[in-house]
mmCIF file of C-alpha atoms and ligand atoms in Angstrom:
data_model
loop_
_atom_site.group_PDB
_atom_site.id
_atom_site.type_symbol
_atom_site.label_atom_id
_atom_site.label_comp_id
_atom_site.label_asym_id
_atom_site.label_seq_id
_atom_site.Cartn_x
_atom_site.Cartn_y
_atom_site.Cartn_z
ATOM 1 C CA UNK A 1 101.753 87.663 76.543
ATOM 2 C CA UNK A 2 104.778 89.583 77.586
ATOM 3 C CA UNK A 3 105.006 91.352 81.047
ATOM 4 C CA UNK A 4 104.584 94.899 80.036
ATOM 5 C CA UNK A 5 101.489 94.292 78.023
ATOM 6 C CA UNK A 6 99.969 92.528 81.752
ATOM 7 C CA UNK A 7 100.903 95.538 83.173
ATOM 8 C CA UNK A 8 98.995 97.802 80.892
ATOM 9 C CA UNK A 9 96.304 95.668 81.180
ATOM 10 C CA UNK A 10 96.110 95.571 85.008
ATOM 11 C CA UNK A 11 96.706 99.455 85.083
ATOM 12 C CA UNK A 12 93.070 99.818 83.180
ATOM 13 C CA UNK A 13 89.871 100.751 85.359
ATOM 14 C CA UNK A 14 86.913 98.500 85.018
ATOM 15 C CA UNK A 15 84.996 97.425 83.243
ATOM 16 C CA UNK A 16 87.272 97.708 80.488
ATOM 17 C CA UNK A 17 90.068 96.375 82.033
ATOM 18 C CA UNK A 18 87.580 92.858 81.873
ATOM 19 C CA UNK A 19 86.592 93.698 78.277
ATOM 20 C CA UNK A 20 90.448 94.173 76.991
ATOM 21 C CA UNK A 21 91.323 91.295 79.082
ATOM 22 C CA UNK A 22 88.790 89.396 77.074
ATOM 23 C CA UNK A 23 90.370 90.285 73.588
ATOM 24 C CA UNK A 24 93.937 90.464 74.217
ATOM 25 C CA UNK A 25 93.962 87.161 75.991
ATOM 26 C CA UNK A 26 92.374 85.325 73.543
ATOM 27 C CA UNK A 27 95.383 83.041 71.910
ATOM 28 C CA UNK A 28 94.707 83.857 68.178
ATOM 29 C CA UNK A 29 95.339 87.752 69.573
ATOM 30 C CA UNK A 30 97.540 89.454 66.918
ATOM 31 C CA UNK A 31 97.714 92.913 67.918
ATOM 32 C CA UNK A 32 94.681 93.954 66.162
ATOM 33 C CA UNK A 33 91.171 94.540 67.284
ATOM 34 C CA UNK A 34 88.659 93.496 64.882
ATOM 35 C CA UNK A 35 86.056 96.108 63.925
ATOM 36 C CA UNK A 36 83.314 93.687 65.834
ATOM 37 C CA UNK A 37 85.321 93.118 68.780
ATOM 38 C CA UNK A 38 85.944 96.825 69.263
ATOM 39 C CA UNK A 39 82.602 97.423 69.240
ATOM 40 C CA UNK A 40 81.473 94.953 71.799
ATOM 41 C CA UNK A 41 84.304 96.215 73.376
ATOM 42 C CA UNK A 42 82.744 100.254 73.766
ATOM 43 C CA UNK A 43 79.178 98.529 74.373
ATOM 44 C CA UNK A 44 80.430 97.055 78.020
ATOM 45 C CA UNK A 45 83.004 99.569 78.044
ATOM 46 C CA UNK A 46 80.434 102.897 77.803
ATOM 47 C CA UNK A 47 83.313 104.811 76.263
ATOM 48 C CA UNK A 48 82.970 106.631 73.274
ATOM 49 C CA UNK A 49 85.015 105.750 70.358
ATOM 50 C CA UNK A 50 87.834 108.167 70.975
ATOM 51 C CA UNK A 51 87.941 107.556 74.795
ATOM 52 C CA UNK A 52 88.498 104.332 74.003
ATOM 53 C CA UNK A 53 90.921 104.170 71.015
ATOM 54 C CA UNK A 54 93.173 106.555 73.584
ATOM 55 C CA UNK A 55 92.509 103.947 76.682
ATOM 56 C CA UNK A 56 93.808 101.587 74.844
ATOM 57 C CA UNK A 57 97.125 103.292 74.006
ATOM 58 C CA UNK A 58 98.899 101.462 77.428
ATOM 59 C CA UNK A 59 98.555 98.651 75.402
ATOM 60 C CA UNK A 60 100.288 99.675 72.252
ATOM 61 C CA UNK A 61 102.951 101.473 74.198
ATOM 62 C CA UNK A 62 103.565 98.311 76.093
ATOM 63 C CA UNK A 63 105.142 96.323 72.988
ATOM 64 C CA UNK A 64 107.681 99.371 72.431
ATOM 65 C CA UNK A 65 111.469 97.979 72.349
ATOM 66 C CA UNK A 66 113.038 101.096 73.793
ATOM 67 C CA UNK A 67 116.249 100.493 75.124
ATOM 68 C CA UNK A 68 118.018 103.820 74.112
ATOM 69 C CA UNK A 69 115.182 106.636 75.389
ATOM 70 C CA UNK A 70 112.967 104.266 77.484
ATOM 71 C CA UNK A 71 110.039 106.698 76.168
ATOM 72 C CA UNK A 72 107.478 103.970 75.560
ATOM 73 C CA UNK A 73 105.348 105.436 72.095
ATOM 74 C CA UNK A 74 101.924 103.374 70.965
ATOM 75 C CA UNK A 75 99.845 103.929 68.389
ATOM 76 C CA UNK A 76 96.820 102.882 66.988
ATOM 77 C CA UNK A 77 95.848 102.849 63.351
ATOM 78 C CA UNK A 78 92.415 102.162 62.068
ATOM 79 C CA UNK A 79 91.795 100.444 58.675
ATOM 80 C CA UNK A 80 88.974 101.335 56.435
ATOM 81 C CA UNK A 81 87.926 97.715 57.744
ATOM 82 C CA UNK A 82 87.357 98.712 60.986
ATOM 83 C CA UNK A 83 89.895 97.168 62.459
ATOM 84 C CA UNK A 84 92.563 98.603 64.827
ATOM 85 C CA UNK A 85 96.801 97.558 64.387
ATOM 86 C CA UNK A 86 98.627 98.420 66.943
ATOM 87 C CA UNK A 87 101.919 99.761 67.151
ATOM 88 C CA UNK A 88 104.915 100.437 69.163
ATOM 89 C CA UNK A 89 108.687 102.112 68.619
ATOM 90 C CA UNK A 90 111.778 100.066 68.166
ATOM 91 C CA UNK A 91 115.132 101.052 68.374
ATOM 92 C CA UNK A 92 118.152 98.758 68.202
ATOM 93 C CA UNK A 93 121.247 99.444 70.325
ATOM 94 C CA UNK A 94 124.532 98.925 68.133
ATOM 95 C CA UNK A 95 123.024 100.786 65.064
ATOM 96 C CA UNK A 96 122.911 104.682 63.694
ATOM 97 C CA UNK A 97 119.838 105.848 65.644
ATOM 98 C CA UNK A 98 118.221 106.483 61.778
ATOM 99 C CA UNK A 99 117.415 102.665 61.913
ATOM 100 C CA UNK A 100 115.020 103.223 64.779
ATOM 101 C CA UNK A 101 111.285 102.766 63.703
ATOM 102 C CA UNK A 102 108.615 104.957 65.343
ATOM 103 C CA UNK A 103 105.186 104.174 66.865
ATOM 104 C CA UNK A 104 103.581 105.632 63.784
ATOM 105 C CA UNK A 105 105.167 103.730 61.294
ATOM 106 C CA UNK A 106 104.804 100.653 63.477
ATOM 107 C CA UNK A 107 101.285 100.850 63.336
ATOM 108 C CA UNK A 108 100.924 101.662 59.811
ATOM 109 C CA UNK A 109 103.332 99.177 58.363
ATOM 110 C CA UNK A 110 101.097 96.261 60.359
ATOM 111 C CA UNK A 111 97.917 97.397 58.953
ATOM 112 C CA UNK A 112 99.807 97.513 55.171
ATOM 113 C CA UNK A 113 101.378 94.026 56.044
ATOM 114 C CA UNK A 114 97.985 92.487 57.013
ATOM 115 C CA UNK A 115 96.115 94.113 53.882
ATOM 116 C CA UNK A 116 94.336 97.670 54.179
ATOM 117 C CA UNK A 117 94.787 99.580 51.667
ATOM 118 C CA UNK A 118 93.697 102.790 53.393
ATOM 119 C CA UNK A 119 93.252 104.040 57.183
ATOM 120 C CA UNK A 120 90.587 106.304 58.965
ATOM 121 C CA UNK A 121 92.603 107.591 61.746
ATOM 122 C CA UNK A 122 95.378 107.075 63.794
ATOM 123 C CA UNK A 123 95.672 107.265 67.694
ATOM 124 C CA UNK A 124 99.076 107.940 69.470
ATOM 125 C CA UNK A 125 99.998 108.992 72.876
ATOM 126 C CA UNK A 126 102.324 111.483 72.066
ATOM 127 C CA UNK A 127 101.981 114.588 69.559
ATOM 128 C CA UNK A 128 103.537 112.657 66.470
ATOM 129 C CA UNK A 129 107.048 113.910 65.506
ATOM 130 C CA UNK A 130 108.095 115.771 62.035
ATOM 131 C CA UNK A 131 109.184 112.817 60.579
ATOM 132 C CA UNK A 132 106.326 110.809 61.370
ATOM 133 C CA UNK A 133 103.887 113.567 60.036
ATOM 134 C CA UNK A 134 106.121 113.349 56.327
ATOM 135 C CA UNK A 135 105.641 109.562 56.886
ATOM 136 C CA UNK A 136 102.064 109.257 57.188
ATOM 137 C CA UNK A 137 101.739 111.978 54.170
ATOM 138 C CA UNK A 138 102.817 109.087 51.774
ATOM 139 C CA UNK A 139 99.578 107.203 52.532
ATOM 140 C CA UNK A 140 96.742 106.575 50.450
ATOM 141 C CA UNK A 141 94.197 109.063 51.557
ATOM 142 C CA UNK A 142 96.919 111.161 53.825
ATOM 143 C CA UNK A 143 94.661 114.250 53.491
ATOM 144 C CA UNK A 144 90.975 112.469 55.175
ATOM 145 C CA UNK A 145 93.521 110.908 57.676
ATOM 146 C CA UNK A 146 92.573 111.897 61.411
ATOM 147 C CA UNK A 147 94.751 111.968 63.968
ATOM 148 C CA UNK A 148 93.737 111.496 67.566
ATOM 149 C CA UNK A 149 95.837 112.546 70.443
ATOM 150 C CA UNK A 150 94.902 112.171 74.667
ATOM 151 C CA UNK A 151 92.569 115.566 75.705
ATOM 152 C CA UNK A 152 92.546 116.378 72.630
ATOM 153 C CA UNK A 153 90.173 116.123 69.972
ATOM 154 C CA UNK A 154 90.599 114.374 66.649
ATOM 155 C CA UNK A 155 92.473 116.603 63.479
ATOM 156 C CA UNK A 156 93.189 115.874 60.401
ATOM 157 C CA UNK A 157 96.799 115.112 59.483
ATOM 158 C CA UNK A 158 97.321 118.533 57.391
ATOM 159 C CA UNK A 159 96.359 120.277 60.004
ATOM 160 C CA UNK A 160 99.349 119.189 61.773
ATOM 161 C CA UNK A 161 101.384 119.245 58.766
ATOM 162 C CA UNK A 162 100.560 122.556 56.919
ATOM 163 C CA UNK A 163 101.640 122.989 53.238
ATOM 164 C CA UNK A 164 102.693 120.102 53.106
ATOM 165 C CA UNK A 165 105.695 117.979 51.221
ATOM 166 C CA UNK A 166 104.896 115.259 49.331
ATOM 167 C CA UNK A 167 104.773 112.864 46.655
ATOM 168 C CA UNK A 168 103.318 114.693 43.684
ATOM 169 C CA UNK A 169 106.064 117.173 44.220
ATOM 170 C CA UNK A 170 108.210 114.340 42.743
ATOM 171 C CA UNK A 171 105.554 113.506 40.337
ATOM 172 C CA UNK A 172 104.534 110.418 42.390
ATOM 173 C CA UNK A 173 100.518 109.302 42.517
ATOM 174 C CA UNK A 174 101.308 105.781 43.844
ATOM 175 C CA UNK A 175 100.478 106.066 47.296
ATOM 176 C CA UNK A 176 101.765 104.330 50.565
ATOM 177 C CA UNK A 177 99.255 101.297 51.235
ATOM 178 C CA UNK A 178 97.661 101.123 47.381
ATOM 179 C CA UNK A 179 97.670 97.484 46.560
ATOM 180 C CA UNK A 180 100.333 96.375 43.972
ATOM 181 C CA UNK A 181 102.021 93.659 42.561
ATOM 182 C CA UNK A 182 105.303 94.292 40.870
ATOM 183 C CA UNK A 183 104.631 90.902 39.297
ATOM 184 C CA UNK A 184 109.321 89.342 40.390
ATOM 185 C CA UNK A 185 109.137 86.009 39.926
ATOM 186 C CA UNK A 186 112.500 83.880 40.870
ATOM 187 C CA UNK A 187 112.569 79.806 40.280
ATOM 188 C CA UNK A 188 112.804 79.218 44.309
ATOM 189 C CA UNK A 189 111.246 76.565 46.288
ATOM 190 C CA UNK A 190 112.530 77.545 49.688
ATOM 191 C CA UNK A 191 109.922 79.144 51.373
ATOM 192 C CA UNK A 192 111.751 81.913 53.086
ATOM 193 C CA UNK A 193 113.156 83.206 49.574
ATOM 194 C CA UNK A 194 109.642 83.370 48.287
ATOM 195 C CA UNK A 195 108.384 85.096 51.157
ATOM 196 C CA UNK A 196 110.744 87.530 50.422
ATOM 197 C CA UNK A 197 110.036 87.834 47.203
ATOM 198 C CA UNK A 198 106.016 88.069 48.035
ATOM 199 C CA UNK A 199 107.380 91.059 50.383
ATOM 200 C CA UNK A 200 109.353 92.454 47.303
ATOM 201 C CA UNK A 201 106.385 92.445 45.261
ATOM 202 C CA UNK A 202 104.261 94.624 47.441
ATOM 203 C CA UNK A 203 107.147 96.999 48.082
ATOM 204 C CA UNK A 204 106.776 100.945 48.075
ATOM 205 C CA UNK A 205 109.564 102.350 46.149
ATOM 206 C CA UNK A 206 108.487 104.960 44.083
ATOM 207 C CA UNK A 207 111.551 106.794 44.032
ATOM 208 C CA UNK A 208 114.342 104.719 43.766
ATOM 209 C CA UNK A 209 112.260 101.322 42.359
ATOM 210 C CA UNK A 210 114.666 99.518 44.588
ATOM 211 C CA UNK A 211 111.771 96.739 45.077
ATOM 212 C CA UNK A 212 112.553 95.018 48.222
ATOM 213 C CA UNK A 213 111.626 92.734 50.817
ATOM 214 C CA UNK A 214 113.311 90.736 53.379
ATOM 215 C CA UNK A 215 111.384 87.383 55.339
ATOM 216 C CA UNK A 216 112.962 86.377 58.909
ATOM 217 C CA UNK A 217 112.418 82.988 59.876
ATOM 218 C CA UNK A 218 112.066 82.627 63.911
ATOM 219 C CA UNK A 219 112.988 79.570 65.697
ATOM 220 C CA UNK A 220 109.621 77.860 66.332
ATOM 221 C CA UNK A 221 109.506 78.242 62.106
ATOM 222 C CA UNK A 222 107.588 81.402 61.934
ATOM 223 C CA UNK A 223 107.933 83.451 58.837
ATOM 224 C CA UNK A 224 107.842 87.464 59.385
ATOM 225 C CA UNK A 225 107.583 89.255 56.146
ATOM 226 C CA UNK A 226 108.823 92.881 55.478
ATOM 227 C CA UNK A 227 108.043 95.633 52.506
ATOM 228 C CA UNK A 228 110.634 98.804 51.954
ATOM 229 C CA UNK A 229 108.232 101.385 52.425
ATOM 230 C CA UNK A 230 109.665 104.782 50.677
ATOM 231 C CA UNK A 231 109.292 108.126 51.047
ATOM 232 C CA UNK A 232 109.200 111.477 49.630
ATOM 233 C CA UNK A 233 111.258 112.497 51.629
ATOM 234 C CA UNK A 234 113.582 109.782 51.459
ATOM 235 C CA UNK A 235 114.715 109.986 55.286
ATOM 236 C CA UNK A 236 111.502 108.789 56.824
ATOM 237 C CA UNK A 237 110.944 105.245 54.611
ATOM 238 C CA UNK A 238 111.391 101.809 56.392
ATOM 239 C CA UNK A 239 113.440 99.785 55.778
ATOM 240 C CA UNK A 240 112.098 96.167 54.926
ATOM 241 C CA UNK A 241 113.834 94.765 57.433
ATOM 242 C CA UNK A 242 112.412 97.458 60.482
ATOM 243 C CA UNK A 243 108.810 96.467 58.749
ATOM 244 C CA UNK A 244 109.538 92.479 59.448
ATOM 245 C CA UNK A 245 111.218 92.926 62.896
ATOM 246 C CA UNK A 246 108.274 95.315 64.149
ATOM 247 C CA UNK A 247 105.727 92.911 63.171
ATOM 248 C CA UNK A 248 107.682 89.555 65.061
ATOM 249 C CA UNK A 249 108.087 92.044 67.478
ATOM 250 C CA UNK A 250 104.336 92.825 67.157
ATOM 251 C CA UNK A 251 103.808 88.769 66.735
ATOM 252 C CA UNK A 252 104.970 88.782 70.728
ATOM 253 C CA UNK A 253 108.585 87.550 69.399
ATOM 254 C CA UNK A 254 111.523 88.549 70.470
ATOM 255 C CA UNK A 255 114.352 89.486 68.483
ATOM 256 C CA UNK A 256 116.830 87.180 70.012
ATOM 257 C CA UNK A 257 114.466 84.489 68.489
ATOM 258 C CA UNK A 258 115.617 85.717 64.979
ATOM 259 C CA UNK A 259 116.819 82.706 63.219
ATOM 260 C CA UNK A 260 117.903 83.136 59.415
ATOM 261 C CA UNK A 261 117.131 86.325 57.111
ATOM 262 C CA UNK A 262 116.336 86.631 53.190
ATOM 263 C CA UNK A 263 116.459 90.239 51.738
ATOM 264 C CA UNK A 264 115.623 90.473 48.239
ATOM 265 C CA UNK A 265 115.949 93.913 46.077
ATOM 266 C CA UNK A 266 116.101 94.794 42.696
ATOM 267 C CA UNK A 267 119.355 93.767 40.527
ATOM 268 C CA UNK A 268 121.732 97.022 39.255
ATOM 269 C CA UNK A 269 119.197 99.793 41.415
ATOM 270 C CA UNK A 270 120.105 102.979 42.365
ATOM 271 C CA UNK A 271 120.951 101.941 45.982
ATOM 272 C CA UNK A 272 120.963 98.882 48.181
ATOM 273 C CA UNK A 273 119.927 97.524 51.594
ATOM 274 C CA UNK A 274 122.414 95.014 51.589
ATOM 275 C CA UNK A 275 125.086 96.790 54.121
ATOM 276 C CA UNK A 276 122.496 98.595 56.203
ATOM 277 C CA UNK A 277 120.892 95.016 56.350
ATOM 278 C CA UNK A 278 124.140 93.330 57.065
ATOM 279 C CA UNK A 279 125.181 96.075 59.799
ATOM 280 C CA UNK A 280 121.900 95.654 61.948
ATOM 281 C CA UNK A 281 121.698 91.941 62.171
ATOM 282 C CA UNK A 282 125.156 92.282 63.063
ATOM 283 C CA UNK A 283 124.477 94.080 66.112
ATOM 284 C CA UNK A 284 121.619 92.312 66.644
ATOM 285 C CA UNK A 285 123.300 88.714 66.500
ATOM 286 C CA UNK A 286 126.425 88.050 64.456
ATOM 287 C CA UNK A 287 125.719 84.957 64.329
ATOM 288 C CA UNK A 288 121.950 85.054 62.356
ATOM 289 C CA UNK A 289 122.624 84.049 58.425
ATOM 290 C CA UNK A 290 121.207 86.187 55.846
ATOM 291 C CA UNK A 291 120.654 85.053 52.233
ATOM 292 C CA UNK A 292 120.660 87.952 49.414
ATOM 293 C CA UNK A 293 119.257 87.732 46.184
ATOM 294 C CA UNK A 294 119.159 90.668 43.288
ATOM 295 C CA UNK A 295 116.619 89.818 40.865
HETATM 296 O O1 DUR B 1 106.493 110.722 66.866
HETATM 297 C C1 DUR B 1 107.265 110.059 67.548
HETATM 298 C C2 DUR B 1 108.366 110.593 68.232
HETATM 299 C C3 DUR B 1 109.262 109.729 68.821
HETATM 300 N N1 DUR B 1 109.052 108.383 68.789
HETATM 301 C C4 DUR B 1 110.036 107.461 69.372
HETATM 302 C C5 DUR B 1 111.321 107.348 68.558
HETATM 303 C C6 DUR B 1 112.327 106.961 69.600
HETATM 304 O O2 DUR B 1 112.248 105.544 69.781
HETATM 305 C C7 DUR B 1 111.814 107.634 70.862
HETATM 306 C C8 DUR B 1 112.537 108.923 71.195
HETATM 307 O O3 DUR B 1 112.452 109.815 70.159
HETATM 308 O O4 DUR B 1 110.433 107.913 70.650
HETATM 309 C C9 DUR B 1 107.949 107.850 68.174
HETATM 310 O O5 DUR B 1 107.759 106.635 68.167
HETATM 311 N N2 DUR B 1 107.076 108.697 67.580
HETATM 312 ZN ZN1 ZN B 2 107.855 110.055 64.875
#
């Protein structure tokens, strides 16, 4: 566990310091709560369930990579499972500052990557941005969304983002987080390229149908897998490779453990992550290989 999430954790007043202690310590923690766990957790706790979604925050915030602001975001989205993902921001010195991924999309890109389809609410310590509110209007059920901020109580995401933009103005009804298989298929045995391609498959990209996905291999052999995650406003999607470094960042791995990178997108598309790719794992590490394949 890294140092700033013991720090949230000692910062919390009993007893649910002792009950978060219990959860986040336990080695197969992931950054998620399961629906079961978080309930035990507001039994001993005697919070109610937005007291507690909000106490927690500390520990989202605490896996933010913030080197540029040092303003530590964390947020907290719940899956129609039950269970909570948390996320942090990430921005990467040596890149344009439109590479950096916020809390928001942190959170929401781990609960796509670990399979909901849809989420209840989200929780964030800080009044989500413009761009984050356009983000989270791509999702599957964007207008029951609820969004929960500190003293405040719980609104839906329209009412922060009135008349809203969004994908059926471009004719779109494939939302953010809807299951899908775009059904690539490439004659690969290496396991990183079909990670990759597994990532490609579940893609979001609506708008350009540049499919793509990128895998990142750490150095204890740990694949992280990344979707593009468009949107309708084109400015606000992820990149795939933000989605797999926020989740091995997520995964309590830093990115100077990084140790070889696949992207994958769709031959002859209408654009290409290729440079943008290139140019961040060049300031991340010049020396970390990255494969490319256009299928
Ligand atoms: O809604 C917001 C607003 C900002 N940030 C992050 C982005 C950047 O890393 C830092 C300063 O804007 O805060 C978020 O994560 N969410
Ligand atoms: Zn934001």
């Amino acid at each position: 566990m890294r140092a700033s999430v013991q720090e949230a954790i000692a910062a919390l007043p009993t007893p649910f310091k002792e009950a978060v202690t219990k959860i986040v310590s336990a080695p197969k923690f992931d950054a998620t709560i399961s629906a079961q766990d978080y309930a035990e957790l507001l039994e001993k706790a005697g919070l109610s369930d937005a007291e507690a979604r909000v106490a927690l925050l500390p520990i989202a915030a605490a896996y933010s990579v913030a080197p540029i602001s040092k303003f530590y975001v964390g947020a907290i989205a719940r899956g129609e499972s039950g269970r909570l993902y948390l996320g942090a921001n990430m921005e990467y010195e040596g890149v344009q500052l439109n590479q950096s991924v916020h809390a928001e999309q942190s959170a929401i890109s781990h609960a796509w990557l670990k399979g909901e389809s849809q989420l209840k609410d989200i929780t964030i310590n800080y009044s989500p941005c413009g761009h984050c509110r356009q983000f989270m209007n791509e999702l599957k059920g964007a207008e029951s969304l609820q969004v929960q901020l500190p003293d405040r109580e719980a609104k839906l995401l329209h009412t922060y983002l009135p008349e809203a933009f969004g994908p059926s103005d471009l004719g779109i009804d494939q939302p953010l987080l809807a299951p899908v298989n775009h059904g690539l298929t490439v004659q690969e045995d290496d396991e990183l390229i079909k990670a990759a391609v597994d990532a490609t498959n579940r893609s979001h990209a609506p708008y350009t149908r540049n499919l793509s996905g990128v895998a990142v291999r750490d150095n204890q052999g740990n694949v992280h897998m990344g979707m593009y995650a468009e949107n309708a406003a084109f400015n606000p999607s992820m990149p795939p490779l933000q989605v797999a470094l926020n989740l091995m960042n997520l995964a309590d791995v830093s990115l100077a453990e990084i140790q070889e990178v696949v992207l994958v997108e769709t031959a002859n598309a209408n654009n290409s992550h290729l440079q943008d790719t290139q140019a961040m794992l060049e300031a991340l590490n010049p020396d970390i290989p990255l494969s490319y394949l256009a299928i």
